[in-house]
Coordinates of C-alpha atoms and ligand atoms in Angstrom, one line a residue:
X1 CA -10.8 -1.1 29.8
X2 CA -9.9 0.4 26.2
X3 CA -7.0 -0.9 24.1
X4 CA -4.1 -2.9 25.9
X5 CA -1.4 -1.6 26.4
X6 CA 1.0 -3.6 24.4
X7 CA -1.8 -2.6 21.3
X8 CA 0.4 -2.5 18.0
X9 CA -0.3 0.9 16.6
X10 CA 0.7 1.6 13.3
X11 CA 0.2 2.1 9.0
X12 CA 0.5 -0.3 6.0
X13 CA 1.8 -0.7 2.9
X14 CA 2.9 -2.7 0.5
X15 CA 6.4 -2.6 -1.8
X16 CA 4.7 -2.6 -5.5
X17 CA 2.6 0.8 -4.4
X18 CA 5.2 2.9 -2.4
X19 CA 9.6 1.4 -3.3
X20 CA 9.6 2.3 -6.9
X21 CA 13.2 1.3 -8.3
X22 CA 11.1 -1.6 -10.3
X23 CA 14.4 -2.3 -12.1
X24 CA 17.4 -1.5 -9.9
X25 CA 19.7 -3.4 -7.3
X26 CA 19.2 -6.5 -9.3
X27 CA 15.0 -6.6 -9.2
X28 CA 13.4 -8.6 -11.8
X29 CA 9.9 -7.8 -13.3
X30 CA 6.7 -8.8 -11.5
X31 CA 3.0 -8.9 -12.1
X32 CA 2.7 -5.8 -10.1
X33 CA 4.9 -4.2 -12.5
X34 CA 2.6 -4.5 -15.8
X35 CA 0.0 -2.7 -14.5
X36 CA -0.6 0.3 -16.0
X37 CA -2.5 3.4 -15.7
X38 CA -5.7 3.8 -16.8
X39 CA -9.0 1.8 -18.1
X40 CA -6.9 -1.1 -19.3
X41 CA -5.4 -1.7 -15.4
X42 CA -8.1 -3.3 -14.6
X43 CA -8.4 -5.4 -17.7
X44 CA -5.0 -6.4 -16.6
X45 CA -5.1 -7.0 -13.2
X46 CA -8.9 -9.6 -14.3
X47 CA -6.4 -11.3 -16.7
X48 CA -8.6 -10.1 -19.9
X49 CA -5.6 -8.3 -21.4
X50 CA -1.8 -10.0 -21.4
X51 CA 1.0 -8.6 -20.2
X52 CA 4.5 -10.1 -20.1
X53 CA 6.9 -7.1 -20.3
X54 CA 6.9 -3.4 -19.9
X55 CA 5.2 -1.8 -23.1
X56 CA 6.1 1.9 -23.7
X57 CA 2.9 3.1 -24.8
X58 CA 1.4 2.8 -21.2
X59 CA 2.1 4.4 -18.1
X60 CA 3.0 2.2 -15.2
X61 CA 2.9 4.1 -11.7
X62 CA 4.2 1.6 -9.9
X63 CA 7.4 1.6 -11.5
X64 CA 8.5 4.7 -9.4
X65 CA 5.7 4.9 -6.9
X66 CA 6.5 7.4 -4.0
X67 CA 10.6 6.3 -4.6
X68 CA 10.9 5.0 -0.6
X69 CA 13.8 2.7 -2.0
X70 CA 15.4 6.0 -1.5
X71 CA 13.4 7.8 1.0
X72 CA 13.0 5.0 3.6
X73 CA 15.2 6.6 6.4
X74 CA 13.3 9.9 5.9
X75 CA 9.7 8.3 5.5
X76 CA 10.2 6.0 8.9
X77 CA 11.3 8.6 10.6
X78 CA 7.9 10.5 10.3
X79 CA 6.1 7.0 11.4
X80 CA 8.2 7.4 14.3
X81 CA 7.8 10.8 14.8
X82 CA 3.5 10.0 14.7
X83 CA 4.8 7.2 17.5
X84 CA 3.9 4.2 15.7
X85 CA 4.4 0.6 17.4
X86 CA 4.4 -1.1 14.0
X87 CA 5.1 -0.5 10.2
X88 CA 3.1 -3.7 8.2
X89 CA 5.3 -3.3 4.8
X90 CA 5.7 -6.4 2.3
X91 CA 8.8 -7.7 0.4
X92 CA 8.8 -7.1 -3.2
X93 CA 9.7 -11.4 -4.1
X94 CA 11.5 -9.8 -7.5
X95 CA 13.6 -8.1 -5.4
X96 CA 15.1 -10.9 -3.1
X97 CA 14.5 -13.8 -6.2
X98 CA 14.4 -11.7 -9.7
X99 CA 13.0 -14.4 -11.5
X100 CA 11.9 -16.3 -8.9
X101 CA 13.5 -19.8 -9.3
X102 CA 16.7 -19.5 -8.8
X103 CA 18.7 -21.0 -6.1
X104 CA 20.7 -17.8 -4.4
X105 CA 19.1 -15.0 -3.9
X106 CA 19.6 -11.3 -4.3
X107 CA 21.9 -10.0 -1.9
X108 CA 21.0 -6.3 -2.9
X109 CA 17.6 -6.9 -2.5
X110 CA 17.9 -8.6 1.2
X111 CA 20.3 -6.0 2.2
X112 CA 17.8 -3.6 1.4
X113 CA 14.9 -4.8 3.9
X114 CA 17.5 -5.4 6.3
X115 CA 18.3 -1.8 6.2
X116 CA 14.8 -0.8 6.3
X117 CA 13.8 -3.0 9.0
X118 CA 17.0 -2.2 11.2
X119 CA 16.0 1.6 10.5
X120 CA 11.9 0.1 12.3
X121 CA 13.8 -1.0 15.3
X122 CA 16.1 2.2 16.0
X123 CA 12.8 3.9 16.7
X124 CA 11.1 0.0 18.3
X125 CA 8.9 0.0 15.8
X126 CA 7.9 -4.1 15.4
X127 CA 7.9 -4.5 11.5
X128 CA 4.8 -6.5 10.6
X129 CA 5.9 -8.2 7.4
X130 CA 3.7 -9.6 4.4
X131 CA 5.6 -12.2 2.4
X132 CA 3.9 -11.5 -0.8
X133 CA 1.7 -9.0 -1.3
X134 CA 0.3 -9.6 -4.7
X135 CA 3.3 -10.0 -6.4
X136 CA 5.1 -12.5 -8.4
X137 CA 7.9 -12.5 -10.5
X138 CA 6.8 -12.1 -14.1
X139 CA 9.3 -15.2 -15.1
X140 CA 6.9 -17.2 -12.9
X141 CA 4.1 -16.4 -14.7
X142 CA 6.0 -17.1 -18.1
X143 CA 7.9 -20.4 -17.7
X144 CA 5.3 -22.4 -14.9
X145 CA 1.9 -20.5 -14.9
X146 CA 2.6 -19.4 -11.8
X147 CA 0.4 -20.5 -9.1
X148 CA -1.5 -23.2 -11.3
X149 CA 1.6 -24.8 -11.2
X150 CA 2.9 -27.0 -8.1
X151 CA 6.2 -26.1 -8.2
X152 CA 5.1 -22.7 -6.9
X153 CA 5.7 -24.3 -3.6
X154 CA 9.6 -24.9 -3.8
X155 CA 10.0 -21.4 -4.9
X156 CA 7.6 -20.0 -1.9
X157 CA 9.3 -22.0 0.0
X158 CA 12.8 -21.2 -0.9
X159 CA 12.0 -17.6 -0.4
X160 CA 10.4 -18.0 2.6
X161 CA 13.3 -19.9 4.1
X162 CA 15.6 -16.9 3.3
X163 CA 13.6 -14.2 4.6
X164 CA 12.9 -15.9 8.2
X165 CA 17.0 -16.7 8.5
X166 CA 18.1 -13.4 7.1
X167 CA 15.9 -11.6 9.2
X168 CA 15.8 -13.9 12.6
X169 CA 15.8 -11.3 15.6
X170 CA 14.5 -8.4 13.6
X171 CA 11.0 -9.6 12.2
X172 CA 8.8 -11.4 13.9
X173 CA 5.4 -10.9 12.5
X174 CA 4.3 -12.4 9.3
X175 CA 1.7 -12.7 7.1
X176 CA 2.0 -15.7 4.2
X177 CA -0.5 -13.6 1.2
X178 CA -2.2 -10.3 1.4
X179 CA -5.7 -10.6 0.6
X180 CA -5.4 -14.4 -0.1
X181 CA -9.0 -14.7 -1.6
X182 CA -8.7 -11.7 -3.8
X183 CA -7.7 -14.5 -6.5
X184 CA -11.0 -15.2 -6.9
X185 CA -11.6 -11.6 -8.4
X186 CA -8.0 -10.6 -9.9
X187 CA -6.6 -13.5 -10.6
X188 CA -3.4 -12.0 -12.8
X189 CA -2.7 -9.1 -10.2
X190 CA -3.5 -11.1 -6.9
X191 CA -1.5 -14.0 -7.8
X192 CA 0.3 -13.8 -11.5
X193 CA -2.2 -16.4 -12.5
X194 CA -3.7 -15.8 -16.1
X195 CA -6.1 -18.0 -17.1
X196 CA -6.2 -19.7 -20.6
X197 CA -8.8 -19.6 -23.6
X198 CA -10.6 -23.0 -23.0
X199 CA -9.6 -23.7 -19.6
X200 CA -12.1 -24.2 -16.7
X201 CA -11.9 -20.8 -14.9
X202 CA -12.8 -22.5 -11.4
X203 CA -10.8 -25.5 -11.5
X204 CA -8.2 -23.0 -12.6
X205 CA -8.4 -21.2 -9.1
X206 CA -9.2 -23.4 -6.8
X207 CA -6.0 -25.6 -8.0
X208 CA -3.6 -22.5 -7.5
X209 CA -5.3 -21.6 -4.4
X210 CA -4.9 -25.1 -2.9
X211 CA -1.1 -24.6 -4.0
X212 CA -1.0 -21.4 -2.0
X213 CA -2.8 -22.6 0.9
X214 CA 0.1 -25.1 1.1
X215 CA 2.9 -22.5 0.8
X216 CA 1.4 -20.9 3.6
X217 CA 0.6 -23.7 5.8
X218 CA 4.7 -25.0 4.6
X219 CA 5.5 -21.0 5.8
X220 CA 4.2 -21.8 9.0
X221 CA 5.5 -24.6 9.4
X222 CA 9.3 -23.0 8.8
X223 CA 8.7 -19.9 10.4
X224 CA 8.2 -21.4 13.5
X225 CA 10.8 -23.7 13.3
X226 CA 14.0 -21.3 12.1
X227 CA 12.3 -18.9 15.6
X228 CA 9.8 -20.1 17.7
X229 CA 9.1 -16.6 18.6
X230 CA 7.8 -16.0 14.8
X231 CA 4.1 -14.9 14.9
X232 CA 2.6 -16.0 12.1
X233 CA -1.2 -14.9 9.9
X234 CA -3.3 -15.4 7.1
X235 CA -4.9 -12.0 5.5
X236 CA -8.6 -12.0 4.4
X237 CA -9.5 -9.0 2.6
X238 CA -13.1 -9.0 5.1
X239 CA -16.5 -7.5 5.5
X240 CA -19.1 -9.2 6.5
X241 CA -22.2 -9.4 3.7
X242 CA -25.5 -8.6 4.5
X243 CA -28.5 -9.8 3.0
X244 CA -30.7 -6.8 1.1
X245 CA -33.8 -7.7 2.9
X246 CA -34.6 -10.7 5.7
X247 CA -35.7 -12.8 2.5
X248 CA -34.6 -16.1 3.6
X249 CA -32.9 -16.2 0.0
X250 CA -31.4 -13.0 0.4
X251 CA -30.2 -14.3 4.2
X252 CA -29.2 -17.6 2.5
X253 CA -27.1 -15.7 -0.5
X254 CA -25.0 -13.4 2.1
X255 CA -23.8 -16.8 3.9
X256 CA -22.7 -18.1 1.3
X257 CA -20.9 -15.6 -0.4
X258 CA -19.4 -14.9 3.2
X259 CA -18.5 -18.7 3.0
X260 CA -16.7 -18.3 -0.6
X261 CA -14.5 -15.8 1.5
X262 CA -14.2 -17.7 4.5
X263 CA -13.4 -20.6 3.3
X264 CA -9.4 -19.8 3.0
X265 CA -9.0 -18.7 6.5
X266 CA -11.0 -21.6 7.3
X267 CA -8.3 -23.9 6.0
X268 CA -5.5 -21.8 6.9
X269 CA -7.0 -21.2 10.6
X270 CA -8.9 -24.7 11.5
X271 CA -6.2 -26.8 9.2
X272 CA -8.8 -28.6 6.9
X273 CA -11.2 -28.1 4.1
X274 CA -14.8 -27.4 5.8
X275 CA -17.3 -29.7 3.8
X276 CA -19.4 -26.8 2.5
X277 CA -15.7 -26.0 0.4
X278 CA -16.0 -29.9 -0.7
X279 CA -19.2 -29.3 -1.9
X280 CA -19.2 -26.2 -3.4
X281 CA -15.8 -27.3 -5.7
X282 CA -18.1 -30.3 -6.5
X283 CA -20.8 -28.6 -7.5
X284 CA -18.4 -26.6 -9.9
X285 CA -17.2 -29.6 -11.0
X286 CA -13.6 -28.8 -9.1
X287 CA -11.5 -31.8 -9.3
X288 CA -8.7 -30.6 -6.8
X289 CA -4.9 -32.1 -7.2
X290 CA -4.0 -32.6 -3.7
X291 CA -1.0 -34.7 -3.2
X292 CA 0.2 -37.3 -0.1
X293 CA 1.2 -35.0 3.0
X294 CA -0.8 -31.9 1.7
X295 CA -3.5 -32.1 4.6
X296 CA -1.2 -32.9 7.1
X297 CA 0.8 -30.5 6.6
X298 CA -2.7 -27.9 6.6
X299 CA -3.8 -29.9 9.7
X300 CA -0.4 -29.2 11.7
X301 CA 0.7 -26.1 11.0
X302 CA -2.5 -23.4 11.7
X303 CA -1.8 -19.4 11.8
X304 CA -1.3 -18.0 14.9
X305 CA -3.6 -15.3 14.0
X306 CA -6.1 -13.7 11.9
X307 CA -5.3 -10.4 9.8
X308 CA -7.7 -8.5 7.6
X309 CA -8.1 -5.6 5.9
X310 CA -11.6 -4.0 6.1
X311 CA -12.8 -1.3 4.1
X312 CA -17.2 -2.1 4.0
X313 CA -19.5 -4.1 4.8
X314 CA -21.2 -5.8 1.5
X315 CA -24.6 -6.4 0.5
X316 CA -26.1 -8.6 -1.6
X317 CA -29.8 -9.6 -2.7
X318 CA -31.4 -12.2 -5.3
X319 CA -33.8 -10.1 -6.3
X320 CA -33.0 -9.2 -10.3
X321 CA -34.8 -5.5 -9.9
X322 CA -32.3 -4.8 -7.4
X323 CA -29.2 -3.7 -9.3
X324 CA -28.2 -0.6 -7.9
X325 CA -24.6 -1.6 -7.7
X326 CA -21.5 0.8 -5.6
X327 CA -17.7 -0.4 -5.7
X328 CA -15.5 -1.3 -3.1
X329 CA -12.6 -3.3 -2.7
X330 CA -11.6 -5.1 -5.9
X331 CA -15.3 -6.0 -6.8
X332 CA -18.9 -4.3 -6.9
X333 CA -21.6 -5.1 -4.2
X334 CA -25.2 -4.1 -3.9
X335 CA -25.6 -0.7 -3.1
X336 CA -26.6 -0.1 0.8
X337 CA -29.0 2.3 1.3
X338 CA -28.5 3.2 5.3
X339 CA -24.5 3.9 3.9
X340 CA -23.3 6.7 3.2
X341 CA -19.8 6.2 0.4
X342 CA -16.2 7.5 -0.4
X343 CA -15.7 9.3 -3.8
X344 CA -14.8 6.1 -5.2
X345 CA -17.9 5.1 -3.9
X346 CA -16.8 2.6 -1.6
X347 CA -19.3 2.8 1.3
X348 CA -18.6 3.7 4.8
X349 CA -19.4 1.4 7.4
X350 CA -18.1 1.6 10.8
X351 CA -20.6 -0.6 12.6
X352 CA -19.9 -3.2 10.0
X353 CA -16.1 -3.1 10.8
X354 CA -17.4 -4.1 14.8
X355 CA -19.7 -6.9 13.4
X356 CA -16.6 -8.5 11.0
X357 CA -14.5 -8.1 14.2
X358 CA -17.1 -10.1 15.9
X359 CA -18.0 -12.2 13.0
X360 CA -14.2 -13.6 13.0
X361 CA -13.4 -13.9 16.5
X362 CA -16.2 -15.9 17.2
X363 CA -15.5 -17.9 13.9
X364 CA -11.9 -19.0 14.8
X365 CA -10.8 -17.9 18.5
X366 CA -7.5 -16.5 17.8
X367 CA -6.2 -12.7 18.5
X368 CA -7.3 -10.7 15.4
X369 CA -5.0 -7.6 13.7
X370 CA -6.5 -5.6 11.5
X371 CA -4.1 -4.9 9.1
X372 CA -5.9 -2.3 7.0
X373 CA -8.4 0.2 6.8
X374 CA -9.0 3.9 5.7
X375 CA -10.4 6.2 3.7
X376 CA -9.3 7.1 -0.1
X377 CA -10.0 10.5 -0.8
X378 CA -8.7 13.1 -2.8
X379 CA -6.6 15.6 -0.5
X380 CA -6.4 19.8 -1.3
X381 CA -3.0 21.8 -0.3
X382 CA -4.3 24.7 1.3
X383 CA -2.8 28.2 0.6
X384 CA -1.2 28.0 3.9
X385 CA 0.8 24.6 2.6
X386 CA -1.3 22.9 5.1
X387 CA -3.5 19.9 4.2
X388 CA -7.0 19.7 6.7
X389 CA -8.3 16.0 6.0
X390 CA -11.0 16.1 8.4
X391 CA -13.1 13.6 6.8
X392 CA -9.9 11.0 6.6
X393 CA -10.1 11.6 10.6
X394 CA -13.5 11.4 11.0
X395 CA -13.6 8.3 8.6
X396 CA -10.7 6.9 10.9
X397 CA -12.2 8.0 14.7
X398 CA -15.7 6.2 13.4
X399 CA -13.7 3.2 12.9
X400 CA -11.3 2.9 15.5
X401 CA -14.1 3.7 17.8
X402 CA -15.9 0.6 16.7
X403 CA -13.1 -1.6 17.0
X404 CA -12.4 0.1 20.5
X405 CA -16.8 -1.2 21.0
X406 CA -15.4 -4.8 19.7
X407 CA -12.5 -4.8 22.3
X408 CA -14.2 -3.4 25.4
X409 CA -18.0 -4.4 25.2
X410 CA -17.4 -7.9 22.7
X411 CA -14.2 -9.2 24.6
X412 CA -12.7 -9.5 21.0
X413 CA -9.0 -10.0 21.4
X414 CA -6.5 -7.8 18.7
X415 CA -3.4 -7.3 18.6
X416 CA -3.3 -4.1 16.8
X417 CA -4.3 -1.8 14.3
X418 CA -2.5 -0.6 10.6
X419 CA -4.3 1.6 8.5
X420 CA -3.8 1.0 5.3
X421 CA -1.5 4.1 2.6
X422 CA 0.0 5.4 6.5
X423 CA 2.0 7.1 3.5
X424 CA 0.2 8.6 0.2
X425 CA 1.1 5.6 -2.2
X426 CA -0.1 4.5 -5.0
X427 CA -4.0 2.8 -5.4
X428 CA -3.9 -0.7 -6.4
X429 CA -7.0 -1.0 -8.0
X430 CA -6.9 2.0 -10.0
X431 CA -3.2 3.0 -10.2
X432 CA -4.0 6.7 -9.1
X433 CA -2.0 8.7 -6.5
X434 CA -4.9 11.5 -6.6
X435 CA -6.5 8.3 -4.0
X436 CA -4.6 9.3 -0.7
X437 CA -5.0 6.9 2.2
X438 CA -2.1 8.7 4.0
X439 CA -1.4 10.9 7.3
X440 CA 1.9 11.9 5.1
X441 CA 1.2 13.5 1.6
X442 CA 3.6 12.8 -0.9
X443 CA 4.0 15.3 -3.6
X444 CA 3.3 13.2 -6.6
X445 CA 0.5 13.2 -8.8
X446 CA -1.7 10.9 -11.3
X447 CA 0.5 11.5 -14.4
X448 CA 3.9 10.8 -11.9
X449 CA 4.8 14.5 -11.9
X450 CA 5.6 16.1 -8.5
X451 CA 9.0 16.4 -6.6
X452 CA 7.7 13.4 -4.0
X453 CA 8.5 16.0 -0.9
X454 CA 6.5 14.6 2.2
X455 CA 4.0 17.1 4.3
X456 CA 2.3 15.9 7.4
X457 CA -1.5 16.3 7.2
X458 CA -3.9 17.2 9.7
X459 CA -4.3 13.4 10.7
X460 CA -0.8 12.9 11.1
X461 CA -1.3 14.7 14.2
X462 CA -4.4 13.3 15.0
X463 CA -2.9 10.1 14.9
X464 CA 0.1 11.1 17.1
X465 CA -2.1 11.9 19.6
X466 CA -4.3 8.8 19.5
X467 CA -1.4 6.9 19.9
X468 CA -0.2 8.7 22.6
X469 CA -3.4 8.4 24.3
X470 CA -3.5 4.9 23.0
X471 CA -6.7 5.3 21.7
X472 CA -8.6 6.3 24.5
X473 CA -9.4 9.9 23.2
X474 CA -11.0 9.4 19.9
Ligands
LIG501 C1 -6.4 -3.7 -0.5 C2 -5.0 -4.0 -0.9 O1 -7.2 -4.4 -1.4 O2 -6.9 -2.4 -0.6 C3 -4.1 -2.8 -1.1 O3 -4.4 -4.9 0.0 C4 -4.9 -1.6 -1.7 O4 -3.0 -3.1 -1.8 C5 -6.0 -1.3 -0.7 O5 -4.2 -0.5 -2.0 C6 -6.9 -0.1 -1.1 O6 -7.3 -0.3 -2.4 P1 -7.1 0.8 -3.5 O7 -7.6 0.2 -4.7 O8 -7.9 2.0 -3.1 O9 -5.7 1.1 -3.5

């Protein structure tokens, strides 16, 4: 009963929201890079605003983050010290390929990771790694349209390839693309993918999808054979959607916006397009580019797991006098009204974390990691120098407790658990540090002022002990 005891404890992050050095050791520019601070981050990250280079009138908070290019040693140290099993990070692609299409890579940029993840193993901490998370060189983006373009593939590829010989025997976890179907709502910061005055939005994204589903399944495919030990996942930003009221239409709406997220893990889990995906491009008049060998090579070369990051459930209704709307994760749902919500006003859901645990284990069969989760709140530094983030715990407990429900009364198999920010990083959605996912606080704040000194809060003991306990004392 209760977690295994192999169960991968651990945090997340990813390298645009916590390295900083955007522009040292040889890194080129990425997407990730141009966004700044403030209302227009959003306008970039939807594609509505350009942005090919660095513009000195904004703000970009990524550009020195929380500086763990320099503080790595210091910053695993504390993950080890809270007794994590696992540290999910990402590889900044900029880093290892500045522009992204050249042929040798970055050696200051791969000796880097290989630092970082030999630092993971002094303290056997398995580093869960995720290829690209959002990023992509900026060059991409200039020169081939990035992920609208096909030859997105030889320069996945050529990455991938690097990282899985490089690090053979010290990574063995991977994930192809964070979020994979957050395209469909950012697609400049989920992907580098801007799309053009006059061209057909949907055709647009379904064409650099089909390109990444490739890379990924091509990933697989190499991953497993450069180690045969490599592990490797898809990553569906999840929550299940729940129909307002038991309207058939409303019933009928949440499958298929569930579908619209499904869909991806679909291919990337079962290996083809389900019909339902045919149908739906044809009905958006999505005339998709797929070349000899492409579904094959989706066919033979499945994940060998299912990651996801879950923050809420979502709710949707077709009723036009029900509008009131909350935010959550990248995009605006219907407003729950048995929910309470974060102040970001992302609703807080733990029994809907136990029915998207459910949801997709009975959808694909394969061991589940959950790869994020937390709370975003805004943290207070007590006289004492202390920081007491009960509700981050209580947020977390509510959570873990559910997933603890889908292990031991749903037989759902995971692997393990990451929250998301382990670290205080920076937020991807609205480029503030004041939103603080972490056990660690990081002395920085919204305007990048601060002197980035690290301070265990309340729930990085919390966490120490849960781990210890593994779990079973919530
Ligand atoms: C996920 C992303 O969408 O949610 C992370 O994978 C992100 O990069 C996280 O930081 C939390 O979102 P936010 O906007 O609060 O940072």
């Amino acid at each position: 009963m209760g977690f295994p005891d192999n169960f991968l404890w651990g945090g997340a992050t990813a390298a645009n929201q916590c390295e900083g050095g955007f522009d040292r050791d040889g890194r080129g520019l990425a997407n990730v890079d141009l966004m700044p601070h403030g209302e227009d981050r959003w306008k970039v990250a939807v594609g509505a605003m350009k942005m090919f280079e660095v513009n000195s009138n904004y703000f970009y908070p990524g550009h020195d983050a929380i500086k763990m290019i320099d503080y790595y040693k210091e910053d695993i140290a504390m993950l080890a010290e809270m007794g994590f099993k696992t540290y999910r990070l990402s590889i900044a692609w900029s880093r290892i390929y500045p522009k992204g299409d050249e042929l040798e890579p970055n050696e200051q940029g791969l000796q880097f990771y290989e630092n970082l993840f030999k630092e993971c193993r002094k303290y056997n901490i398995e580093p869960l790694v995720t290829i690209t998370h959002f990023d992509c060189p900026i060059h991409l983006t200039k020169e081939y349209g990035s992920w609208k373009n096909r030859e997105m593939i030889v320069f996945y590829e050529r990455l991938c390839r690097t990282l899985f010989t490089r690090y053979k025997g010290l990574v063995k976890y991977w994930l192809t693309f964070n979020e994979v179907n957050m395209i469909l709502h950012a697609p400049f910061m989920a992907a580098g993918v801007f799309i053009e005055e006059g061209e057909d939005a949907n055709q647009v994204k379904y064409q650099a999808i089909h390109h990444e589903l490739v890379a990924s399944a091509l990933a697989t495919k190499i991953a497993h054979e450069i180690d045969p030990d490599n592990k490797v996942g898809c990553m569906l930003a999840a929550g299940n959607y729940y129909p307002y009221t038991p309207n058939p239409d409303d019933v009928f709406d949440a499958m298929m916006k569930d579908r619209d997220n499904y869909f991806f893990i679909d291919v990337q889990s079962r290996g083809s397009y389900p019909n339902y995906a045919w149908k739906r491009m044809e009905q958006l008049g999505v005339n998709l580019d797929i070349e000899e060998g492409d579904l094959e090579l989706l066919k033979n070369n499945t994940v060998d797991f299912i990651s996801f990051s879950y923050y809420s459930s979502r709710t949707t209704s077709v009723d036009p006098n029900v509008v009131e709307q909350t935010d959550g994760n990248a995009f605006k749902t219907i407003k729950n009204p048995y929910l309470s919500e974060s102040e970001w006003g992302w609703q807080i859901d733990p029994l809907g974390f136990r029915i998207t645990l459910n949801s997709l284990y009975d959808r694909y069969q394969k061991p589940l990691f959950v790869v994020e989760n937390g709370l975003g709140a805004y943290d207070k530094i007590e006289a004492d120098g202390s920081i007491q983030d009960d509700y981050r715990i209580e947020y977390l407990a509510a959570h873990i407790k559910a997933m603890k429900d889908a292990i031991e009364l749903d037989g759902v198999e995971v692997l393990g658990y990451t929250s998301w920010g382990c670290i205080d990083l920076v937020s991807a959605s609205t480029g503030e540090m004041s939103k603080r996912y972490g056990y660690i606080y990081v002395d920085r704040d919204d305007e990048g002022n601060g002197t980035y000194k690290r301070i265990p809060k309340k729930s990085f003991y919390w966490y120490q002990h849960l781990i210890e306990t593994n779990g079973s004392e919530l």
